[in-house]
Amino acid sequence: MHQQNNNIIIDIFRFHGIKYLYMSQHPLEHIFHPRSIAVIGASEDPRSLGYHFVRHLLDYSYRGQIYPVNPKLEKVFNLKNYPDLKYVPGSVDYVISCISASKVVDLLSECPNHGVKVVHLFTGRLSETGRPDAVKIEQQILKQAKEFNIRLLGPNCVGIYYPKEGISFGYDFPKEPGPVGGFFQSGGAAGEFIRYASLRGIRFSKGISYGNALDLNETDFLGYFSEDKETKIIVSYIEGVKDGRRFLDTLRHVSRLKPVIILKGGRSKAGNRAAASHTAALAGSLNLWETAIKQAGSIQVESLDEMIDLTVSFSFLPPIFGRRVGIAGGGGGRSVLSADEWEEEGFNVVPLPDGLRNGLKEKAPDIWDWIGNPADRSMMEGSQISTGEILRMMLKESDFDFLIANVTDDAPFEKERWTATLREEISDFIEIGKNGGKPLAVVLRAGDLAINHFEDWRWKFIAEQRRRLIDAQLPVFSSFGRAAKAMRCLVEYYQKVSKLRG
């Protein structure tokens, strides 16, 4: 049933006794709501390309119809298998191609008979190889898809991750949805980002791997995410852009609505060559790219780790417009280094205001004049003042725009005393982050892993405390430098958007 209401299309359909309702103004919305999926080249052999897509649909409880297609099998994971797409009964919304490139043209010829709307081409070895015959096949595929009004995802890509619908290209991706949407030219970059960001508490609305971008490309997905109500933050890994002017015009519009974080692959000469052989991308001039992206209002990062850090900050912190930071916790050297790194990123580590110092004088008369900003945890030993107490006092002062809890991972005192103190501090940070009224981030150092670390009690304890913070949806960073850079990008974005919006 289709009903026009205030320019919003409401699509209601039923399958397997379940009623679905989704709202969309964007022509790509149907891609994410297939009622049936056919996997061409399906298999139960883990070494086969068609194994994983069927396995993931089952593991993620996809509620539509799954049609495995393989001429050599009768069943795949207890699902009825079909020797060819033409034998599949009824309509098929979405086709995943895991067959060789030479067979895709014949596959597309059968698609109109089943009402296929989208073909995801996991199929590779096309234009990214540089071979003229492969380029020719790719163009034949595109011509045929246009003739049949079929949208193509790929070639050379792993497709869609949409946890809300039970669609995934990773076996260990989160099944719970969230606010982050991403489009990635590399399936490997997509998988690495989703896995490691999820360990930091990030959850996803949708993720798209799009490969060679023969048909649907980065600008199409950027435009889609701008209108997607499930997506609040947009991330992307891009090796090349099909239409630079269209992309930048779209980016300029979208960046005013939502943060867009972009990682550009192929920045070096070697990386540029690798991008061309990986996804047939034309990477272009790095200087022109960086200038254009900055002018469009997007946030450019230089690594997947940095992209995860920024995603964490935008996911778990409210808009921050000021640069005055209050820092508490950690030892003397760490406090000095933290002040350096925050100010090097353009923040102001302001002195403690008189009101707070007077409060310290009352609560800790023996050490009050020893404590500053950053507030050194070691100076509080033996007093009634804790890191949590200092942060609570900072909450009451208008001199700070946001706060940083600095957690040391060393144990200068006996094990039992240190673990009890740190466990209590983490509880304080969680309560302050939830009810404090000022943004709070935590720096908890992730020491370099050695073979013995996994069995070391300290490593296990720190990992447990980090998990507590992440489960409480606090932004946790492994170093001052990474935290300061992520926070700088956050502040700069909101300052710029505020000016643009007037």
mmCIF file of N, CA and C in Angstrom, residues 7 97 110 140-141 172 181 183 186 222 269 297 327 384 408 414 445 447 462:
data_model
loop_
_atom_site.group_PDB
_atom_site.id
_atom_site.type_symbol
_atom_site.label_atom_id
_atom_site.label_comp_id
_atom_site.label_asym_id
_atom_site.label_seq_id
_atom_site.Cartn_x
_atom_site.Cartn_y
_atom_site.Cartn_z
ATOM 1 N N ASN A 7 4.327 14.701 1.647
ATOM 2 C CA ASN A 7 5.529 14.386 0.874
ATOM 3 C C ASN A 7 6.361 13.256 1.478
ATOM 4 N N SER A 97 25.451 -11.393 -6.032
ATOM 5 C CA SER A 97 26.185 -12.161 -7.033
ATOM 6 C C SER A 97 27.554 -12.558 -6.500
ATOM 7 N N GLU A 110 18.036 -12.463 -16.447
ATOM 8 C CA GLU A 110 16.947 -13.161 -15.776
ATOM 9 C C GLU A 110 16.284 -12.302 -14.699
ATOM 10 N N GLN A 140 29.308 -3.581 -20.048
ATOM 11 C CA GLN A 140 28.140 -4.356 -20.480
ATOM 12 C C GLN A 140 27.169 -4.560 -19.315
ATOM 13 N N ILE A 141 27.716 -4.830 -18.153
ATOM 14 C CA ILE A 141 26.882 -5.006 -16.956
ATOM 15 C C ILE A 141 26.118 -3.728 -16.656
ATOM 16 N N ASP A 172 30.643 -10.934 13.147
ATOM 17 C CA ASP A 172 30.705 -10.503 14.540
ATOM 18 C C ASP A 172 30.329 -9.038 14.718
ATOM 19 N N GLY A 181 26.014 5.981 10.552
ATOM 20 C CA GLY A 181 25.892 5.420 9.214
ATOM 21 C C GLY A 181 27.191 5.606 8.460
ATOM 22 N N PHE A 183 29.612 4.725 4.698
ATOM 23 C CA PHE A 183 29.799 4.143 3.366
ATOM 24 C C PHE A 183 31.298 4.072 3.103
ATOM 25 N N SER A 186 36.087 0.402 0.527
ATOM 26 C CA SER A 186 36.777 -0.862 0.799
ATOM 27 C C SER A 186 35.989 -1.699 1.791
ATOM 28 N N LEU A 222 25.962 9.415 0.348
ATOM 29 C CA LEU A 222 26.021 10.612 1.183
ATOM 30 C C LEU A 222 24.667 11.308 1.199
ATOM 31 N N LYS A 269 51.797 8.420 -3.247
ATOM 32 C CA LYS A 269 51.911 7.858 -4.593
ATOM 33 C C LYS A 269 51.655 6.354 -4.574
ATOM 34 N N GLY A 297 32.993 21.720 4.804
ATOM 35 C CA GLY A 297 32.537 21.576 6.187
ATOM 36 C C GLY A 297 32.662 20.186 6.762
ATOM 37 N N ILE A 327 40.807 19.190 34.136
ATOM 38 C CA ILE A 327 41.382 17.843 34.103
ATOM 39 C C ILE A 327 41.686 17.395 35.522
ATOM 40 N N GLN A 384 40.848 13.806 52.180
ATOM 41 C CA GLN A 384 39.438 13.494 51.954
ATOM 42 C C GLN A 384 39.013 13.819 50.529
ATOM 43 N N THR A 408 45.044 6.690 35.662
ATOM 44 C CA THR A 408 46.359 6.058 35.553
ATOM 45 C C THR A 408 46.218 4.542 35.606
ATOM 46 N N GLU A 414 49.943 -1.102 47.004
ATOM 47 C CA GLU A 414 49.589 -2.512 46.948
ATOM 48 C C GLU A 414 48.342 -2.722 46.079
ATOM 49 N N ARG A 445 44.700 4.918 29.584
ATOM 50 C CA ARG A 445 45.779 4.469 28.713
ATOM 51 C C ARG A 445 45.647 2.995 28.375
ATOM 52 N N GLY A 447 47.927 0.269 27.358
ATOM 53 C CA GLY A 447 49.340 -0.064 27.239
ATOM 54 C C GLY A 447 49.606 -0.984 26.059
ATOM 55 N N ILE A 462 42.214 -3.414 34.237
ATOM 56 C CA ILE A 462 42.013 -2.195 33.450
ATOM 57 C C ILE A 462 41.000 -2.441 32.337
#
